[in-house]
Amino acid sequence: MKKWAVALTSGMVVLSANAIAEDTVHLYTWTEYVPEGLLDKFTEETGIKVEVSSLESNETMYAKLKIQGKDGGYDVIAPSNYFVSKMGREGMLMELDHSKLPVIKELNPDWLDQSYDKGNKYSLPQLLGAPGIAFNTNDYQGSNFTSWADLWKPEFKDSIQLLDDAREVFNIALLKLGQDPNTKDPKVIKAAYEELLKLRPNVLAFSSDNPANSFISGEVSVGQLWNGSVRIAKKEQAPVDMIFPKEGPVLWVDTLAIPANAKNPDGAHKLINYLLSAPAAEKLTLAIGYPTSNMKALKALPKEITEDPAIYPPSEVLKTSHWQDDVGEAIELYEKYYQELKAAQ
């Protein structure tokens, strides 16, 4: 009798756990990608609660999922495109069931079926990022900046802010040198590091945590910003604009994907479909400025966003752009040199 009671109790616990799993989706995404109220309608329509965890960096996300293994705690994650290819190769992502994702037909076809995830086997694009040279319009004009090389000018000593990201920082030096921003060649990476050491006297700060804030406060007048950060600054009426240098920006796409160890893949598909839908996509871009992959949302957005070349890169900029890609084990060399760069005076 006691054994039967224990078995029954255990069964009830399993059923209860399964019910909780089906009623909850764990979302691991960038902090600003979940503005207030964005998920309310999803829970209202599906009865599924969304638990949100803040994603600090692609590297941190990758490490956490590796440590969790088969006992992972996330159902939907937001890797950038160059980590999709890496994680897909390593079996860390679940293949998407496109029949459960009717929103695909609303997405920009130019963003689909890219080299990092052919056929969108593992991911769907959400937002487009493009870094450029931002400046205070009270102090400078766009014509003052045409190339990434302009940041090396002596007049900018102790005044430039760079994004706190190894690849983003190395990209500008590699492009200045006419090299591939996705190079894995140790000699080329070292040459870029040596070029960045020449830039170091001009660098006042490295920041990727709300990098627009220093422009809004007036602490910084020139620096490297993402297009979404420019939108945030402009919403605050800050005198900020941005140009994309002639060498082009290095673009990235933040995506939505499902870890291979997700506990609620059905709920995960529902959440991805919701987050990429026109209403949610429009609300998100209005809040943070990054270009959306949803074509219906694009048509509904105000022209102050879609026709601002600092936020929505025009076609001539996109033609000269590069896509950030996975550099494999070379990332360790980038990170090593980057930490040395930050420590240099």
Short mmCIF file of C-alpha atoms in Angstrom, two decimals:
data_model
loop_
_atom_site.label_atom_id
_atom_site.label_comp_id
_atom_site.label_asym_id
_atom_site.label_seq_id
_atom_site.Cartn_x
_atom_site.Cartn_y
_atom_site.Cartn_z
CA MET A 1 0.00 0.00 0.00
CA LYS A 2 2.80 2.43 0.89
CA LYS A 3 4.70 1.57 -2.31
CA TRP A 4 1.55 2.19 -4.36
CA ALA A 5 0.98 5.51 -2.58
CA VAL A 6 4.56 6.59 -3.29
CA ALA A 7 4.21 5.61 -6.94
CA LEU A 8 0.95 7.52 -7.22
CA THR A 9 2.47 10.58 -5.58
CA SER A 10 5.48 10.45 -7.89
CA GLY A 11 3.17 10.19 -10.86
CA MET A 12 1.24 13.23 -9.69
CA VAL A 13 4.50 15.16 -9.37
CA VAL A 14 5.48 14.24 -12.93
CA LEU A 15 2.08 15.22 -14.26
CA SER A 16 2.24 18.47 -12.33
CA ALA A 17 5.72 19.24 -13.67
CA ASN A 18 4.60 18.51 -17.22
CA ALA A 19 1.58 20.76 -16.81
CA ILE A 20 3.81 23.56 -15.54
CA ALA A 21 6.20 23.04 -18.46
CA GLU A 22 3.34 23.28 -20.97
CA ASP A 23 1.99 26.43 -19.32
CA THR A 24 5.35 28.24 -19.24
CA VAL A 25 7.92 29.25 -21.84
CA HIS A 26 11.36 30.36 -20.74
CA LEU A 27 12.65 33.16 -22.99
CA TYR A 28 16.34 34.12 -22.92
CA THR A 29 16.77 37.37 -24.84
CA TRP A 30 18.34 40.82 -24.81
CA THR A 31 16.93 43.05 -22.05
CA GLU A 32 15.61 45.81 -24.31
CA TYR A 33 13.86 43.29 -26.58
CA VAL A 34 10.99 42.85 -24.11
CA PRO A 35 9.48 46.32 -23.61
CA GLU A 36 6.70 46.62 -21.06
CA GLY A 37 3.47 44.94 -22.12
CA LEU A 38 4.93 43.15 -25.16
CA LEU A 39 4.08 39.66 -23.87
CA ASP A 40 0.70 40.40 -22.25
CA LYS A 41 -1.36 39.52 -25.30
CA PHE A 42 0.55 36.28 -25.86
CA THR A 43 -0.31 35.04 -22.37
CA GLU A 44 -3.88 36.27 -22.78
CA GLU A 45 -4.33 34.41 -26.08
CA THR A 46 -2.51 31.18 -25.22
CA GLY A 47 -2.63 30.90 -21.43
CA ILE A 48 1.14 30.39 -21.54
CA LYS A 49 3.24 32.36 -19.05
CA VAL A 50 6.60 33.68 -20.26
CA GLU A 51 9.55 33.72 -17.89
CA VAL A 52 12.18 36.13 -19.23
CA SER A 53 15.92 35.96 -18.56
CA SER A 54 18.29 38.72 -19.67
CA LEU A 55 20.87 37.76 -22.27
CA GLU A 56 24.17 39.54 -21.59
CA SER A 57 26.15 38.40 -24.63
CA ASN A 58 26.22 35.63 -27.21
CA GLU A 59 29.31 34.21 -25.53
CA THR A 60 27.58 34.03 -22.14
CA MET A 61 24.48 32.44 -23.66
CA TYR A 62 26.58 29.83 -25.43
CA ALA A 63 28.50 28.99 -22.26
CA LYS A 64 25.32 28.69 -20.18
CA LEU A 65 23.71 26.30 -22.67
CA LYS A 66 26.88 24.21 -22.79
CA ILE A 67 26.94 23.92 -19.00
CA GLN A 68 23.24 23.08 -18.77
CA GLY A 69 23.50 20.25 -21.28
CA LYS A 70 20.39 18.08 -21.52
CA ASP A 71 18.93 19.76 -18.42
CA GLY A 72 18.67 23.16 -20.08
CA GLY A 73 16.21 25.69 -18.78
CA TYR A 74 15.41 27.81 -21.84
CA ASP A 75 12.79 27.26 -24.54
CA VAL A 76 13.46 30.26 -26.80
CA ILE A 77 16.79 32.06 -27.21
CA ALA A 78 17.93 35.04 -29.30
CA PRO A 79 21.36 34.26 -30.78
CA SER A 80 22.92 36.59 -33.30
CA ASN A 81 23.36 35.10 -36.76
CA TYR A 82 27.04 34.18 -36.36
CA PHE A 83 26.22 32.12 -33.28
CA VAL A 84 23.34 30.35 -35.03
CA SER A 85 25.79 28.76 -37.44
CA LYS A 86 28.12 27.76 -34.61
CA MET A 87 25.40 26.33 -32.38
CA GLY A 88 23.68 24.58 -35.26
CA ARG A 89 26.89 22.78 -36.18
CA GLU A 90 27.37 21.69 -32.59
CA GLY A 91 23.87 20.22 -32.23
CA MET A 92 22.75 22.85 -29.72
CA LEU A 93 19.64 23.95 -31.62
CA MET A 94 16.35 22.19 -32.37
CA GLU A 95 15.14 22.07 -35.97
CA LEU A 96 12.17 24.38 -36.41
CA ASP A 97 8.80 23.04 -37.51
CA HIS A 98 7.84 25.57 -40.18
CA SER A 99 4.25 24.31 -40.21
CA LYS A 100 3.91 25.82 -36.73
CA LEU A 101 5.37 29.14 -37.87
CA PRO A 102 2.92 30.68 -40.36
CA VAL A 103 4.50 34.09 -39.68
CA ILE A 104 7.34 33.11 -42.04
CA LYS A 105 5.31 34.33 -45.00
CA GLU A 106 5.33 37.85 -43.49
CA LEU A 107 9.11 38.02 -43.12
CA ASN A 108 11.44 39.89 -45.46
CA PRO A 109 12.65 37.29 -48.00
CA ASP A 110 16.01 39.08 -48.23
CA TRP A 111 16.62 38.15 -44.60
CA LEU A 112 15.73 34.48 -45.05
CA ASP A 113 17.78 31.54 -46.30
CA GLN A 114 21.11 33.23 -45.52
CA SER A 115 24.43 31.40 -45.40
CA TYR A 116 24.49 31.22 -41.60
CA ASP A 117 21.28 29.11 -41.61
CA LYS A 118 20.31 27.86 -45.04
CA GLY A 119 16.60 27.14 -45.27
CA ASN A 120 16.15 28.65 -41.80
CA LYS A 121 16.54 25.21 -40.36
CA TYR A 122 17.27 26.49 -36.86
CA SER A 123 16.29 30.15 -36.65
CA LEU A 124 14.16 33.01 -37.90
CA PRO A 125 15.40 36.63 -38.12
CA GLN A 126 13.98 39.23 -35.78
CA LEU A 127 16.00 42.47 -35.87
CA LEU A 128 18.84 43.96 -37.94
CA GLY A 129 21.84 45.64 -36.34
CA ALA A 130 24.22 48.01 -38.12
CA PRO A 131 27.02 49.89 -36.32
CA GLY A 132 28.21 53.25 -37.59
CA ILE A 133 29.90 56.48 -36.50
CA ALA A 134 27.58 58.50 -34.27
CA PHE A 135 28.11 62.17 -33.54
CA ASN A 136 26.61 65.12 -31.69
CA THR A 137 25.03 67.33 -34.35
CA ASN A 138 25.81 70.46 -32.32
CA ASP A 139 29.52 69.74 -32.71
CA TYR A 140 29.84 67.93 -36.03
CA GLN A 141 28.21 67.33 -39.39
CA GLY A 142 27.85 64.07 -41.24
CA SER A 143 30.36 65.32 -43.81
CA ASN A 144 33.04 65.26 -41.07
CA PHE A 145 32.95 61.46 -41.22
CA THR A 146 33.34 59.29 -44.32
CA SER A 147 35.56 56.41 -43.15
CA TRP A 148 36.23 54.33 -40.05
CA ALA A 149 39.74 55.79 -40.32
CA ASP A 150 38.35 59.16 -39.20
CA LEU A 151 38.19 57.84 -35.63
CA TRP A 152 42.01 57.72 -35.60
CA LYS A 153 42.32 61.50 -36.08
CA PRO A 154 44.41 63.13 -33.30
CA GLU A 155 41.66 65.72 -32.70
CA PHE A 156 39.56 62.98 -31.05
CA LYS A 157 42.06 62.22 -28.28
CA ASP A 158 40.29 60.95 -25.13
CA SER A 159 36.85 61.54 -26.62
CA ILE A 160 35.62 58.46 -28.51
CA GLN A 161 33.30 55.75 -27.24
CA LEU A 162 33.56 52.27 -28.74
CA LEU A 163 31.16 49.38 -28.32
CA ASP A 164 32.32 46.95 -25.64
CA ASP A 165 32.51 43.99 -27.98
CA ALA A 166 35.66 42.37 -29.36
CA ARG A 167 34.30 41.66 -32.82
CA GLU A 168 32.66 45.09 -33.21
CA VAL A 169 35.90 46.86 -32.28
CA PHE A 170 38.14 44.65 -34.41
CA ASN A 171 35.77 45.07 -37.35
CA ILE A 172 36.58 48.75 -37.70
CA ALA A 173 40.34 48.15 -37.73
CA LEU A 174 40.05 45.26 -40.19
CA LEU A 175 37.92 47.35 -42.53
CA LYS A 176 40.34 50.28 -42.22
CA LEU A 177 43.12 47.91 -43.30
CA GLY A 178 41.05 46.57 -46.19
CA GLN A 179 40.80 43.13 -44.62
CA ASP A 180 37.96 40.64 -44.21
CA PRO A 181 36.16 41.39 -40.89
CA ASN A 182 35.58 37.64 -40.54
CA THR A 183 39.24 36.70 -40.91
CA LYS A 184 40.68 33.79 -38.98
CA ASP A 185 44.27 34.59 -39.97
CA PRO A 186 46.35 35.18 -36.80
CA LYS A 187 48.72 37.56 -38.62
CA VAL A 188 45.85 39.72 -39.88
CA ILE A 189 44.17 39.73 -36.47
CA LYS A 190 47.47 40.81 -34.89
CA ALA A 191 47.84 43.60 -37.47
CA ALA A 192 44.34 44.81 -36.57
CA TYR A 193 45.28 44.76 -32.88
CA GLU A 194 48.36 46.86 -33.58
CA GLU A 195 46.16 49.31 -35.52
CA LEU A 196 43.76 49.51 -32.59
CA LEU A 197 46.64 50.31 -30.24
CA LYS A 198 47.15 53.45 -32.35
CA LEU A 199 43.47 54.28 -31.79
CA ARG A 200 43.60 53.60 -28.05
CA PRO A 201 44.65 57.18 -27.03
CA ASN A 202 41.41 58.45 -28.60
CA VAL A 203 39.19 56.01 -26.69
CA LEU A 204 37.45 57.45 -23.66
CA ALA A 205 35.17 54.47 -22.97
CA PHE A 206 33.95 51.07 -24.12
CA SER A 207 30.21 50.54 -23.67
CA SER A 208 27.57 48.15 -24.95
CA ASP A 209 25.20 48.52 -22.01
CA ASN A 210 22.78 51.21 -23.18
CA PRO A 211 25.57 52.92 -25.18
CA ALA A 212 23.24 55.74 -26.25
CA ASN A 213 23.15 57.07 -22.68
CA SER A 214 26.53 58.77 -22.86
CA PHE A 215 25.44 60.57 -26.03
CA ILE A 216 22.15 61.58 -24.45
CA SER A 217 23.94 62.98 -21.37
CA GLY A 218 26.52 64.78 -23.48
CA GLU A 219 29.47 62.89 -22.02
CA VAL A 220 30.44 61.71 -25.50
CA SER A 221 30.19 63.49 -28.85
CA VAL A 222 31.70 60.90 -31.21
CA GLY A 223 31.75 57.13 -31.21
CA GLN A 224 30.58 53.79 -32.43
CA LEU A 225 26.87 53.05 -32.01
CA TRP A 226 24.29 50.59 -33.23
CA ASN A 227 21.38 51.88 -35.29
CA GLY A 228 18.89 50.96 -32.57
CA SER A 229 20.86 53.01 -30.05
CA VAL A 230 20.57 56.03 -32.34
CA ARG A 231 16.79 55.64 -32.31
CA ILE A 232 16.83 55.60 -28.50
CA ALA A 233 18.90 58.80 -28.44
CA LYS A 234 16.62 60.54 -30.91
CA LYS A 235 13.54 59.56 -28.89
CA GLU A 236 15.14 61.43 -25.99
CA GLN A 237 15.53 64.50 -28.26
CA ALA A 238 19.31 64.20 -28.07
CA PRO A 239 21.24 65.99 -30.87
CA VAL A 240 22.61 62.74 -32.30
CA ASP A 241 22.92 61.34 -35.80
CA MET A 242 25.00 58.61 -37.43
CA ILE A 243 26.66 57.82 -40.75
CA PHE A 244 27.79 54.51 -42.18
CA PRO A 245 31.42 54.72 -43.38
CA LYS A 246 32.36 54.07 -47.00
CA GLU A 247 33.87 50.69 -46.04
CA GLY A 248 30.37 49.69 -44.95
CA PRO A 249 29.10 48.44 -41.60
CA VAL A 250 29.34 44.83 -40.46
CA LEU A 251 25.73 43.73 -40.11
CA TRP A 252 24.26 41.25 -37.70
CA VAL A 253 20.79 39.81 -37.26
CA ASP A 254 19.39 38.79 -33.92
CA THR A 255 17.27 35.71 -34.38
CA LEU A 256 14.87 33.51 -32.46
CA ALA A 257 15.73 29.85 -32.02
CA ILE A 258 14.91 26.86 -29.84
CA PRO A 259 17.64 25.05 -27.85
CA ALA A 260 17.93 21.34 -28.55
CA ASN A 261 17.10 20.64 -24.88
CA ALA A 262 13.97 22.85 -24.70
CA LYS A 263 11.32 21.48 -22.35
CA ASN A 264 8.37 23.13 -24.13
CA PRO A 265 9.05 23.16 -27.90
CA ASP A 266 5.37 23.55 -28.75
CA GLY A 267 5.07 26.64 -26.58
CA ALA A 268 8.39 27.85 -27.99
CA HIS A 269 7.04 27.73 -31.55
CA LYS A 270 3.97 29.67 -30.44
CA LEU A 271 6.09 32.34 -28.78
CA ILE A 272 8.39 32.74 -31.80
CA ASN A 273 5.39 33.06 -34.08
CA TYR A 274 3.94 35.72 -31.77
CA LEU A 275 7.14 37.73 -31.34
CA LEU A 276 7.68 37.88 -35.11
CA SER A 277 4.05 38.76 -35.87
CA ALA A 278 3.26 42.24 -37.20
CA PRO A 279 1.69 43.69 -34.01
CA ALA A 280 4.51 42.55 -31.72
CA ALA A 281 7.21 43.41 -34.25
CA GLU A 282 5.83 46.91 -34.76
CA LYS A 283 5.66 47.54 -31.01
CA LEU A 284 9.23 46.33 -30.52
CA THR A 285 10.72 48.50 -33.28
CA LEU A 286 8.80 51.52 -32.03
CA ALA A 287 10.38 50.93 -28.63
CA ILE A 288 13.98 50.21 -29.56
CA GLY A 289 14.41 51.26 -33.19
CA TYR A 290 16.06 48.21 -34.73
CA PRO A 291 14.68 47.32 -38.20
CA THR A 292 12.17 44.48 -38.07
CA SER A 293 12.03 41.45 -40.33
CA ASN A 294 8.21 41.63 -40.55
CA MET A 295 7.11 43.33 -43.79
CA LYS A 296 3.61 44.12 -42.53
CA ALA A 297 5.05 45.83 -39.46
CA LEU A 298 7.44 47.77 -41.68
CA LYS A 299 4.53 49.29 -43.62
CA ALA A 300 2.82 50.34 -40.38
CA LEU A 301 5.87 52.02 -38.83
CA PRO A 302 6.25 55.81 -38.95
CA LYS A 303 8.50 57.34 -41.61
CA GLU A 304 10.62 58.95 -38.92
CA ILE A 305 11.98 55.44 -38.35
CA THR A 306 11.81 53.74 -41.75
CA GLU A 307 13.12 56.74 -43.71
CA ASP A 308 15.87 57.63 -41.26
CA PRO A 309 19.08 56.31 -42.93
CA ALA A 310 20.80 56.10 -39.55
CA ILE A 311 18.21 53.57 -38.35
CA TYR A 312 17.15 51.79 -41.53
CA PRO A 313 20.31 51.53 -43.67
CA PRO A 314 19.46 52.45 -47.29
CA SER A 315 20.06 49.96 -50.11
CA GLU A 316 23.36 51.57 -51.18
CA VAL A 317 24.70 51.00 -47.66
CA LEU A 318 23.48 47.42 -47.54
CA LYS A 319 25.25 46.71 -50.84
CA THR A 320 28.62 47.66 -49.32
CA SER A 321 27.94 45.93 -46.02
CA HIS A 322 29.45 42.76 -44.64
CA TRP A 323 27.75 40.06 -42.60
CA GLN A 324 29.33 39.09 -39.32
CA ASP A 325 30.12 35.37 -39.29
CA ASP A 326 31.44 32.78 -36.89
CA VAL A 327 35.25 32.75 -36.77
CA GLY A 328 35.56 29.44 -34.95
CA GLU A 329 38.49 29.05 -32.56
CA ALA A 330 39.94 32.35 -33.75
CA ILE A 331 37.50 34.08 -31.40
CA GLU A 332 39.89 33.24 -28.55
CA LEU A 333 42.60 35.29 -30.23
CA TYR A 334 40.23 38.20 -30.80
CA GLU A 335 39.22 38.12 -27.14
CA LYS A 336 42.82 37.89 -25.93
CA TYR A 337 43.91 40.93 -27.93
CA TYR A 338 40.73 42.80 -27.02
CA GLN A 339 41.37 42.45 -23.29
CA GLU A 340 44.96 43.64 -23.86
CA LEU A 341 43.63 46.60 -25.83
CA LYS A 342 41.26 47.63 -23.04
CA ALA A 343 44.05 47.34 -20.47
CA ALA A 344 46.44 49.46 -22.58
CA GLN A 345 46.87 53.15 -21.81
#
